[in-house]
Coordinates of C-alpha atoms in Angstrom, one line a residue:
Chain A
M91 CA -14.9 -46.6 5.5
K92 CA -14.0 -49.9 3.9
K93 CA -14.1 -48.1 0.6
L94 CA -11.8 -45.4 1.9
L95 CA -9.2 -47.9 3.1
L96 CA -9.5 -49.7 -0.1
S97 CA -8.8 -46.5 -2.0
L98 CA -5.8 -45.9 0.1
V99 CA -4.5 -49.4 -0.6
L100 CA -5.2 -48.9 -4.3
A101 CA -3.5 -45.5 -4.3
F102 CA -1.0 -46.7 -6.8
P103 CA -2.4 -47.5 -10.2
I104 CA -2.5 -51.1 -11.2
P105 CA -1.4 -51.5 -14.8
S106 CA -4.1 -53.1 -16.8
A107 CA -4.1 -54.6 -20.3
Q108 CA -5.3 -52.0 -22.9
A109 CA -8.5 -53.3 -24.4
E110 CA -10.4 -52.0 -27.4
L111 CA -13.8 -50.6 -26.2
V112 CA -17.1 -50.2 -28.0
V113 CA -20.0 -48.0 -27.1
I114 CA -23.2 -50.0 -27.5
T115 CA -27.0 -49.4 -27.5
H116 CA -30.2 -51.4 -27.9
I117 CA -30.4 -53.3 -31.2
S118 CA -33.6 -51.4 -32.2
N119 CA -32.2 -47.9 -31.5
N120 CA -32.2 -46.5 -35.0
L121 CA -29.0 -44.5 -34.8
N122 CA -26.2 -45.2 -37.2
N123 CA -23.3 -44.1 -34.9
L124 CA -22.3 -41.3 -32.6
T125 CA -19.3 -39.1 -32.5
A126 CA -17.1 -39.1 -29.4
K127 CA -18.4 -35.6 -28.5
Q128 CA -22.0 -36.9 -28.6
V129 CA -21.1 -39.9 -26.4
Q130 CA -19.3 -37.5 -24.0
D131 CA -22.3 -35.2 -23.7
I132 CA -24.5 -38.2 -22.7
F133 CA -22.0 -39.7 -20.2
M134 CA -21.1 -36.3 -18.7
G135 CA -24.7 -35.5 -18.1
R136 CA -24.8 -32.5 -20.5
T137 CA -27.7 -34.0 -22.4
R138 CA -30.2 -36.7 -21.6
L139 CA -31.3 -37.2 -25.2
F140 CA -29.8 -39.0 -28.2
P141 CA -29.5 -37.0 -31.4
N142 CA -32.7 -38.6 -32.6
G143 CA -34.6 -37.2 -29.6
K144 CA -34.9 -40.4 -27.7
F145 CA -34.3 -40.5 -24.0
A146 CA -30.8 -41.8 -23.2
L147 CA -29.9 -44.0 -20.2
P148 CA -26.1 -44.1 -19.9
I149 CA -24.7 -47.1 -18.1
D150 CA -21.3 -46.8 -16.5
Q151 CA -19.1 -49.5 -15.0
S152 CA -17.5 -49.9 -11.7
S153 CA -14.8 -52.1 -13.2
P154 CA -11.2 -51.1 -14.2
L155 CA -12.6 -50.6 -17.7
R156 CA -14.1 -47.3 -16.4
A157 CA -10.8 -45.4 -16.2
E158 CA -9.9 -46.6 -19.6
F159 CA -13.2 -45.6 -21.1
Y160 CA -12.9 -42.0 -19.8
Q161 CA -9.3 -41.7 -20.8
K162 CA -10.1 -42.8 -24.3
L163 CA -13.3 -40.7 -24.6
T164 CA -12.2 -37.5 -22.9
A165 CA -8.4 -37.8 -22.7
R166 CA -8.7 -37.0 -19.0
P167 CA -7.8 -39.3 -16.1
V168 CA -10.7 -40.8 -14.1
E169 CA -9.9 -38.6 -11.1
Q170 CA -10.8 -35.5 -13.1
I171 CA -14.0 -37.2 -14.2
N172 CA -14.8 -38.0 -10.5
A173 CA -14.1 -34.4 -9.5
Y174 CA -16.3 -33.2 -12.3
W175 CA -19.2 -35.4 -11.1
A176 CA -18.6 -34.4 -7.5
R177 CA -19.3 -30.8 -8.6
I178 CA -22.3 -31.6 -10.7
M179 CA -23.9 -34.0 -8.2
F180 CA -23.3 -32.0 -5.1
T181 CA -24.6 -28.8 -6.8
G182 CA -27.8 -30.7 -7.4
Q183 CA -27.7 -30.5 -11.2
A184 CA -27.6 -34.1 -12.2
S185 CA -26.6 -37.6 -11.0
P186 CA -23.8 -39.6 -12.5
P187 CA -24.7 -42.6 -14.7
Q188 CA -25.6 -45.8 -12.8
Q189 CA -22.7 -48.2 -12.5
L190 CA -22.8 -51.9 -13.2
P191 CA -20.1 -54.3 -12.2
D192 CA -18.9 -55.8 -15.5
D193 CA -19.4 -56.2 -19.3
K194 CA -21.9 -59.1 -18.8
A195 CA -24.3 -56.9 -16.7
V196 CA -23.9 -54.0 -19.1
L197 CA -24.8 -56.2 -22.1
Q198 CA -27.8 -57.6 -20.2
T199 CA -29.1 -54.1 -19.4
V200 CA -28.5 -52.8 -22.9
R201 CA -30.4 -55.7 -24.4
E202 CA -33.4 -55.0 -22.1
N203 CA -33.6 -51.2 -22.4
E204 CA -34.2 -49.4 -25.6
G205 CA -32.6 -46.1 -24.4
A206 CA -29.6 -47.7 -22.7
I207 CA -26.1 -46.8 -23.8
G208 CA -23.0 -48.5 -22.3
Y209 CA -19.5 -49.6 -23.1
I210 CA -17.8 -53.0 -23.1
D211 CA -14.7 -54.7 -24.2
K212 CA -14.9 -55.3 -28.0
T213 CA -14.2 -59.0 -27.5
H214 CA -17.5 -59.4 -25.6
V215 CA -19.8 -57.7 -28.1
D216 CA -22.3 -59.8 -30.0
N217 CA -25.1 -59.2 -32.5
T218 CA -27.8 -58.7 -29.8
V219 CA -26.6 -55.0 -29.4
H220 CA -25.9 -52.1 -31.8
I221 CA -22.4 -50.6 -31.9
L222 CA -22.4 -46.7 -31.8
L223 CA -18.7 -45.9 -31.5
P224 CA -15.5 -47.9 -31.3
L225 CA -12.9 -46.4 -28.9
H226 CA -9.2 -47.2 -29.6
Chain B
M153 CA -38.4 -22.1 13.4
K154 CA -40.5 -21.7 10.3
Q155 CA -37.6 -22.7 8.1
T156 CA -37.0 -25.8 10.2
L157 CA -40.6 -26.8 9.8
I158 CA -40.5 -26.3 6.0
L159 CA -37.3 -28.3 5.8
L160 CA -38.6 -31.1 7.9
T161 CA -41.7 -31.3 5.8
A162 CA -39.6 -31.4 2.7
T163 CA -37.5 -34.2 4.1
V164 CA -40.5 -36.2 5.1
L165 CA -42.0 -35.7 1.7
L166 CA -38.8 -36.8 0.0
L167 CA -38.6 -40.0 2.1
D168 CA -42.3 -40.7 1.5
V169 CA -41.9 -40.3 -2.2
A170 CA -38.9 -42.6 -2.2
N171 CA -40.8 -45.2 -0.3
A172 CA -43.9 -44.9 -2.3
F173 CA -42.1 -45.6 -5.5
A174 CA -39.5 -48.0 -4.2
K175 CA -41.0 -51.0 -6.1
D176 CA -41.4 -49.2 -9.4
T177 CA -38.6 -49.3 -11.9
Y178 CA -38.1 -45.6 -12.2
P179 CA -37.8 -44.0 -8.8
N180 CA -34.2 -44.2 -8.0
F181 CA -33.1 -43.3 -4.5
T182 CA -29.4 -42.7 -3.8
V183 CA -27.4 -41.5 -0.8
S184 CA -23.9 -40.0 -1.3
G185 CA -21.6 -37.8 0.5
F186 CA -18.4 -35.9 0.7
G187 CA -16.0 -34.7 3.3
T188 CA -12.8 -33.1 4.3
L189 CA -10.5 -33.8 7.2
G190 CA -8.3 -30.7 7.4
A191 CA -5.9 -29.2 9.9
S192 CA -4.5 -25.7 9.8
G193 CA -2.4 -23.3 11.9
T194 CA -0.8 -19.9 11.7
N195 CA 2.2 -18.1 13.3
T196 CA 0.2 -15.7 15.4
S197 CA -2.0 -15.8 18.5
Q198 CA -3.4 -12.3 17.8
L199 CA -5.8 -13.2 15.1
G200 CA -8.0 -16.3 14.4
F201 CA -7.9 -17.5 10.8
R202 CA -11.3 -18.7 9.6
R203 CA -12.6 -20.1 6.4
D204 CA -15.5 -17.7 6.4
I205 CA -17.2 -15.1 8.6
K206 CA -19.8 -17.5 9.9
Q207 CA -17.0 -19.3 11.8
T208 CA -15.5 -18.7 15.3
P209 CA -13.0 -18.7 16.7
G210 CA -10.6 -19.7 13.9
V211 CA -7.2 -21.2 14.2
T212 CA -4.1 -19.5 15.6
N213 CA -0.6 -20.7 16.3
N214 CA -2.6 -23.4 18.1
W215 CA -3.5 -25.7 15.2
G216 CA -7.1 -26.7 14.8
L217 CA -9.3 -29.1 12.8
D218 CA -12.5 -27.1 12.5
D219 CA -11.8 -24.5 9.8
D220 CA -11.9 -27.0 7.0
S221 CA -13.2 -30.3 8.3
R222 CA -16.7 -31.1 7.2
L223 CA -18.9 -34.0 6.4
G224 CA -21.7 -33.7 3.8
L225 CA -24.6 -36.2 3.2
Q226 CA -26.9 -36.0 0.2
A227 CA -30.0 -37.9 -0.6
D228 CA -31.3 -37.8 -4.1
A229 CA -34.6 -39.2 -5.4
D230 CA -35.4 -39.5 -9.1
I231 CA -39.2 -39.6 -8.8
N232 CA -39.7 -40.0 -12.6
K233 CA -38.2 -38.5 -15.7
S234 CA -39.1 -35.0 -14.9
W235 CA -39.2 -34.8 -11.1
H236 CA -36.3 -35.0 -8.7
A237 CA -35.7 -34.3 -5.0
T238 CA -32.5 -33.5 -3.2
V239 CA -31.5 -32.9 0.4
Q240 CA -28.0 -32.0 1.4
W241 CA -26.8 -31.5 5.0
V242 CA -23.2 -30.5 5.7
A243 CA -21.9 -30.9 9.3
R244 CA -19.3 -28.2 9.8
N245 CA -18.1 -25.4 12.1
T246 CA -20.6 -22.7 11.6
T247 CA -22.6 -20.2 13.7
G248 CA -26.2 -20.9 14.6
D249 CA -28.5 -23.9 14.7
F250 CA -26.4 -26.9 13.9
L251 CA -29.3 -28.8 12.2
E252 CA -31.0 -25.9 10.3
Q253 CA -28.1 -23.8 9.3
N254 CA -26.2 -26.8 7.9
I255 CA -29.0 -27.8 5.5
D256 CA -27.8 -26.4 2.2
W257 CA -30.2 -28.1 -0.1
A258 CA -33.8 -29.3 0.2
F259 CA -35.6 -28.9 -3.0
L260 CA -37.8 -30.4 -5.6
R261 CA -36.8 -30.0 -9.2
W262 CA -39.0 -30.1 -12.2
R263 CA -37.4 -30.6 -15.6
P264 CA -40.2 -30.3 -18.2
A265 CA -37.7 -30.3 -21.0
D266 CA -34.1 -31.4 -21.3
D267 CA -32.8 -27.9 -21.1
L268 CA -35.1 -26.3 -18.5
D269 CA -34.9 -26.7 -14.7
I270 CA -37.4 -25.2 -12.2
R271 CA -36.6 -25.8 -8.6
A272 CA -38.2 -24.8 -5.3
G273 CA -37.2 -25.3 -1.7
R274 CA -33.8 -24.6 -0.1
L275 CA -31.3 -23.8 -2.8
G276 CA -27.7 -22.8 -3.2
F277 CA -26.9 -19.1 -3.6
D278 CA -25.5 -19.3 -7.1
N279 CA -23.8 -15.9 -7.3
F280 CA -20.2 -17.0 -7.7
M281 CA -18.3 -19.8 -9.4
L282 CA -17.9 -21.9 -6.3
S283 CA -21.1 -20.7 -4.5
E284 CA -22.9 -24.0 -4.8
Y285 CA -20.0 -26.3 -3.8
R286 CA -17.9 -24.3 -1.3
N287 CA -18.1 -27.3 1.0
V288 CA -17.0 -29.9 -1.5
G289 CA -13.2 -29.8 -1.3
Y290 CA -12.9 -32.8 -3.6
A291 CA -14.5 -30.8 -6.5
F292 CA -12.0 -27.9 -6.4
L293 CA -8.3 -27.5 -6.4
W294 CA -7.4 -25.5 -3.3
I295 CA -7.5 -26.5 0.3
R296 CA -10.5 -24.0 0.7
P297 CA -12.2 -21.5 -1.6
P298 CA -10.0 -18.4 -2.1
H299 CA -10.2 -16.5 1.2
E300 CA -10.4 -12.9 0.0
F301 CA -13.3 -13.8 -2.3
Y302 CA -15.4 -16.3 -0.4
A303 CA -14.7 -15.7 3.3
G304 CA -16.8 -12.6 3.4
I305 CA -19.9 -14.3 1.9
P306 CA -22.0 -15.6 4.8
V307 CA -24.8 -16.8 2.5
Y308 CA -24.7 -20.4 1.4
H309 CA -28.4 -21.0 0.7
F310 CA -31.8 -19.4 0.5
D311 CA -35.4 -20.6 0.6
G312 CA -37.2 -19.9 -2.6
A313 CA -37.2 -20.9 -6.2
D314 CA -35.0 -20.7 -9.3
I315 CA -35.4 -21.3 -13.0
A316 CA -32.5 -22.2 -15.3
K317 CA -32.5 -22.5 -19.1
K318 CA -29.7 -24.0 -21.2
F319 CA -29.0 -23.1 -24.8
A320 CA -26.8 -25.6 -26.5
T321 CA -25.2 -24.2 -29.6
S322 CA -22.4 -25.5 -31.8
A323 CA -20.3 -22.8 -30.2
G324 CA -20.8 -23.8 -26.6
T325 CA -23.5 -23.9 -24.0
I326 CA -25.2 -20.8 -22.5
T327 CA -27.0 -21.1 -19.2
I328 CA -29.3 -18.4 -17.9
K329 CA -30.7 -18.6 -14.3
A330 CA -32.9 -16.4 -12.2
F331 CA -33.5 -17.0 -8.5
G332 CA -35.4 -15.4 -5.6
G333 CA -36.4 -16.1 -2.1
N334 CA -35.5 -15.5 1.5
S335 CA -32.2 -16.2 3.2
F336 CA -32.2 -16.8 7.0
L337 CA -28.7 -16.8 8.4
Q338 CA -27.1 -16.7 11.8
I339 CA -23.8 -14.9 12.1
P340 CA -21.4 -14.5 15.0
T341 CA -21.2 -11.0 16.5
N342 CA -18.4 -9.4 18.6
F343 CA -20.7 -8.5 21.4
A344 CA -23.6 -10.9 21.9
G345 CA -23.0 -14.4 20.6
S346 CA -24.9 -15.0 17.4
A347 CA -27.4 -12.8 15.6
D348 CA -30.3 -13.7 13.3
E349 CA -30.6 -12.1 9.9
S350 CA -33.2 -12.4 7.3
F351 CA -32.6 -11.2 3.7
T352 CA -34.8 -11.1 0.6
V353 CA -32.6 -12.3 -2.2
V354 CA -33.1 -11.8 -5.9
G355 CA -30.5 -12.6 -8.5
G356 CA -29.3 -14.3 -11.6
K357 CA -26.4 -15.7 -13.5
L358 CA -25.3 -16.0 -17.1
A359 CA -22.8 -18.8 -17.8
Y360 CA -21.0 -19.8 -21.0
E361 CA -19.1 -23.0 -21.5
Y362 CA -17.1 -23.8 -24.5
G363 CA -14.5 -26.6 -24.7
N364 CA -12.0 -26.0 -21.9
W365 CA -13.4 -22.5 -21.1
T366 CA -16.1 -21.4 -18.6
A367 CA -17.2 -17.8 -18.1
R368 CA -19.9 -16.4 -16.0
L369 CA -21.6 -13.3 -14.7
G370 CA -23.4 -13.3 -11.4
Y371 CA -25.6 -10.7 -9.7
S372 CA -27.8 -10.6 -6.7
Y373 CA -29.6 -8.1 -4.6
S374 CA -30.1 -8.7 -0.8
K375 CA -32.4 -6.6 1.4
N376 CA -32.1 -7.0 5.1
N377 CA -35.7 -7.5 6.4
D378 CA -35.2 -7.2 10.1
E379 CA -33.2 -5.2 12.6
L380 CA -30.4 -7.3 14.0
S381 CA -31.9 -8.3 17.3
A382 CA -28.5 -8.2 19.0
L383 CA -28.2 -4.5 18.0
N384 CA -31.5 -3.3 19.6
P385 CA -30.1 -2.5 23.1
L386 CA -27.3 -0.4 21.6
L387 CA -29.7 1.3 19.2
N388 CA -32.2 2.1 21.9
T389 CA -29.4 3.6 24.1
L390 CA -28.1 5.7 21.2
N391 CA -31.6 6.9 20.4
S392 CA -32.5 7.9 24.0
E393 CA -32.9 11.5 24.9
A394 CA -30.6 11.4 27.9
I395 CA -27.7 10.1 25.9
N396 CA -28.3 12.7 23.1
T397 CA -28.1 15.4 25.7
V398 CA -24.6 14.4 26.8
W399 CA -23.6 13.1 23.4
P400 CA -25.1 15.2 20.6
G401 CA -25.1 13.2 17.4
A402 CA -25.6 9.8 19.1
Q403 CA -28.9 9.4 17.3
G404 CA -27.3 9.9 13.9
L405 CA -24.9 7.1 14.7
A406 CA -27.9 4.8 15.5
Q407 CA -29.3 5.6 12.1
R408 CA -26.0 4.7 10.5
I409 CA -25.7 1.4 12.4
A410 CA -29.3 0.3 11.9
T411 CA -29.5 -2.6 9.4
K412 CA -33.2 -2.9 8.6
N413 CA -34.1 -2.4 4.9
R414 CA -30.4 -1.9 4.1
V415 CA -29.3 -3.4 0.8
A416 CA -26.2 -5.2 -0.6
H417 CA -25.6 -5.8 -4.3
F418 CA -23.3 -8.7 -5.2
N419 CA -21.6 -8.4 -8.6
A420 CA -19.2 -11.0 -9.9
I421 CA -17.5 -12.1 -13.1
G422 CA -15.5 -15.3 -13.4
L423 CA -13.4 -17.1 -16.0
A424 CA -11.9 -20.6 -15.8
Y425 CA -9.8 -22.8 -18.1
D426 CA -9.0 -26.5 -17.8
D427 CA -7.4 -28.5 -20.6
G428 CA -6.6 -31.5 -18.4
I429 CA -3.0 -30.5 -17.9
W430 CA -3.1 -26.8 -17.2
L431 CA -5.9 -25.1 -15.2
A432 CA -6.5 -21.5 -14.3
Q433 CA -9.3 -19.6 -12.7
M434 CA -10.1 -16.0 -11.8
E435 CA -13.0 -14.1 -10.3
V436 CA -13.6 -10.5 -9.5
S437 CA -16.4 -9.2 -7.4
Y438 CA -17.8 -5.9 -6.1
V439 CA -20.1 -5.9 -3.2
N440 CA -22.0 -2.6 -3.0
S441 CA -23.5 -2.3 0.4
N442 CA -25.1 0.3 2.6
I443 CA -25.0 -1.8 5.7
A444 CA -22.5 -0.2 8.0
S445 CA -21.4 -3.4 9.6
Y446 CA -20.9 -5.1 6.1
P447 CA -19.2 -2.3 4.1
S448 CA -18.7 -2.3 0.4
V449 CA -15.8 -4.4 -0.7
A450 CA -13.9 -5.3 -3.9
G451 CA -12.1 -8.5 -4.2
G452 CA -10.7 -11.0 -6.6
Y453 CA -8.3 -13.9 -7.1
L454 CA -6.2 -15.5 -9.8
S455 CA -5.0 -19.1 -9.7
A456 CA -3.0 -21.2 -12.1
G457 CA -2.0 -24.8 -11.8
R458 CA -0.4 -27.7 -13.7
R459 CA -1.0 -31.4 -13.4
F460 CA 1.8 -33.9 -13.3
G461 CA 0.0 -37.2 -13.4
K462 CA -1.9 -37.5 -10.1
V463 CA -0.2 -34.5 -8.6
T464 CA -1.3 -30.9 -9.3
L465 CA 0.8 -27.9 -8.3
Y466 CA -0.9 -24.6 -8.0
S467 CA -0.5 -21.0 -7.0
L468 CA -3.2 -18.5 -5.9
L469 CA -3.2 -14.7 -5.6
G470 CA -6.0 -13.0 -3.7
L471 CA -6.9 -9.4 -3.0
S472 CA -9.8 -7.8 -1.0
K473 CA -10.3 -4.3 0.1
S474 CA -13.1 -2.4 1.7
L475 CA -14.0 0.8 -0.1
S476 CA -15.6 2.7 2.7
K477 CA -13.7 5.5 4.4
R478 CA -13.1 5.6 8.1
I479 CA -15.7 7.8 9.9
T480 CA -14.6 9.8 12.9
L481 CA -17.3 9.8 15.6
S482 CA -18.1 12.9 17.6
D483 CA -17.1 12.6 21.2
P484 CA -19.5 12.7 24.2
L485 CA -19.5 16.1 26.0
I486 CA -18.6 14.5 29.3
A487 CA -16.1 11.7 30.1
L488 CA -17.8 8.8 31.7
P489 CA -16.7 5.2 31.4
A490 CA -20.2 4.1 30.3
L491 CA -20.2 6.7 27.6
S492 CA -16.8 5.8 26.3
Q493 CA -17.8 2.1 26.2
L494 CA -20.8 3.1 24.2
H495 CA -18.6 5.2 21.9
S496 CA -16.3 2.3 21.3
A497 CA -19.1 -0.1 20.6
A498 CA -20.5 2.3 18.0
D499 CA -17.1 2.9 16.5
Q500 CA -16.5 -0.8 16.3
L501 CA -19.7 -1.3 14.3
I502 CA -19.1 1.5 12.0
N503 CA -15.4 1.2 11.4
G504 CA -14.5 -2.2 12.6
N505 CA -15.7 -4.4 9.8
G506 CA -13.4 -3.4 7.0
V507 CA -11.4 -5.9 5.0
D508 CA -7.9 -5.2 3.7
E509 CA -5.8 -8.2 2.7
K510 CA -3.7 -9.7 0.0
S511 CA -2.3 -13.2 -0.1
L512 CA -0.1 -15.5 -2.0
S513 CA -0.6 -19.3 -1.7
L514 CA 1.3 -22.2 -3.1
G515 CA -0.2 -25.7 -2.8
L516 CA -0.4 -29.2 -4.0
R517 CA -3.2 -31.6 -4.7
W518 CA -2.5 -35.3 -4.9
D519 CA -5.2 -37.6 -6.2
V520 CA -4.1 -40.7 -4.3
G521 CA -7.2 -42.7 -5.2
E522 CA -10.2 -42.5 -7.4
H523 CA -12.3 -40.8 -4.7
I524 CA -9.7 -39.3 -2.4
A525 CA -7.3 -36.4 -2.6
L526 CA -4.6 -35.1 -0.3
K527 CA -3.8 -31.4 -0.3
T528 CA -1.4 -29.1 1.4
Q529 CA -1.2 -25.3 1.1
W530 CA 0.9 -22.5 2.4
S531 CA -0.6 -19.0 2.4
Y532 CA 1.1 -15.7 3.2
Y533 CA -1.3 -12.9 4.1
W534 CA -0.5 -9.2 4.1
L535 CA -3.0 -7.4 6.3
G536 CA -3.5 -3.7 5.7
Q537 CA -4.8 -0.8 7.9
N538 CA -8.4 -1.0 6.7
G539 CA -9.4 -4.0 8.8
T540 CA -9.3 -7.7 9.5
A541 CA -13.1 -8.5 9.4
L542 CA -12.5 -11.8 7.7
W543 CA -10.4 -12.9 10.7
R544 CA -11.5 -13.3 14.3
T545 CA -10.0 -10.8 16.7
P546 CA -9.5 -12.4 20.2
A547 CA -11.3 -10.8 23.1
S548 CA -7.9 -9.8 24.6
G549 CA -7.5 -7.2 21.9
G550 CA -4.0 -5.8 21.3
P551 CA -2.3 -5.0 18.1
T552 CA -2.8 -7.3 15.1
P553 CA 0.1 -8.4 12.9
D554 CA 0.8 -7.0 9.4
A555 CA 1.5 -10.4 8.0
V556 CA 0.4 -14.0 8.8
N557 CA 1.5 -17.4 7.6
V558 CA -1.2 -20.0 7.3
W559 CA -0.3 -23.7 6.8
S560 CA -2.9 -26.3 6.0
V561 CA -3.1 -30.0 5.2
G562 CA -6.3 -31.9 4.3
M563 CA -7.8 -35.0 2.9
D564 CA -10.9 -34.7 0.6
F565 CA -13.1 -37.6 -0.2
V566 CA -16.4 -38.4 -1.9
F567 CA -18.5 -41.6 -1.4

């Protein structure tokens, strides 16, 4: 209910600064890079595997970066992504990626899980993770 | 009763599994939900407008909330990489047992490979594009699934198994699915409250997704396993020797009305397009049935919409028409009120379930938040001579209108 009220209050978009995002994975994941289509397939639940056959664990965010990520990755507003997931989830096909609160939590999880794939603001990236795709 | 037991067992198992693995890293237990708060009304008191034929009494020029309002809860458990369990229950206005009939999912899924799903339990009836998410307003554009196409489909789920295989190619994804099981459903009748039906269901789908396009074919075969219990008194009377002496041919009518072992084939083809700005969808179906009270019907719809930021404007055209011809019943030899009542009951069952409607709708969806959408829709229905079975005729009877306006507003949300 609180969430509903919050949604109503937040009905009008709050402009946010445009950041450059990077899609990251575990440092030992031996992939060079991924195409936007491959990242899309993983984040939209169309595949659960990396192109190298390893099991992929996509990590989403609950921060404002989320809307930006999907806009840049799919060229669709986040509402359409949510409606898509409502269909996939409530037809029992797949669950949406787990959401973490911020870049710090995503970095931590990606460092600890070999199959993890997440996205963060480019300014927060360091050499403990491997960059798969920059998103402008 | 048997179904309730199976579902309860499945639920207990699911909770057990979730608890047993709660400390492990893998098992992941989530609860989510969706809902709609919707109000609708029409400009007539002579017909009740309903979302589907499992509903009564429908809304009239007295507005109502219970056509479209619903609340769904879903529990999901990822047991490990290959096993998953789901239960979904959707509170809504429907006929029959409120607990049992509203359980739309209760299944275990085994995914031995990334592109292969095998499921068993209570599953969605995946014959049409929206079949598996007719209740999830947030996931589709309109205020409700297109009336001409979906209102006549009482089946939401069945108990059984399905197997789906995906083929990912550079030119799109192909999905092939086969399903089979038993569907127990309770439907409203005009003469005796609700009636239980049990169908054997076997079917499949072939879907193709490529970029902004989705196309699919669906087919299923349903065989009615039992005589409708509510029909038995009428059938016994029509079969009795005394009645056949004063009304030759009554027995033939009983054979015509009987539902046991009667079959309906559902055939459907659908196409959808969505490029993020423009979206369009169409489906065409043909239900070939030899059940007298559920006559063969052809239907379809075509919808187009355009997004302007968070607002989507859409139009929708629908058409549905029964293909059966009206059958003239022979008259009893003597005029008795009881016999004429019997005659009219038989006539109603044989000729009173036709569908004949066309509609034009205009509507708007406004995504006011990330998980909430407001919708409004105006629909204008043209009702033909061949029947109004998708609507609810009030007990008072009387002539039904040739055209009806339906106005609706709603709020869809997911959580």
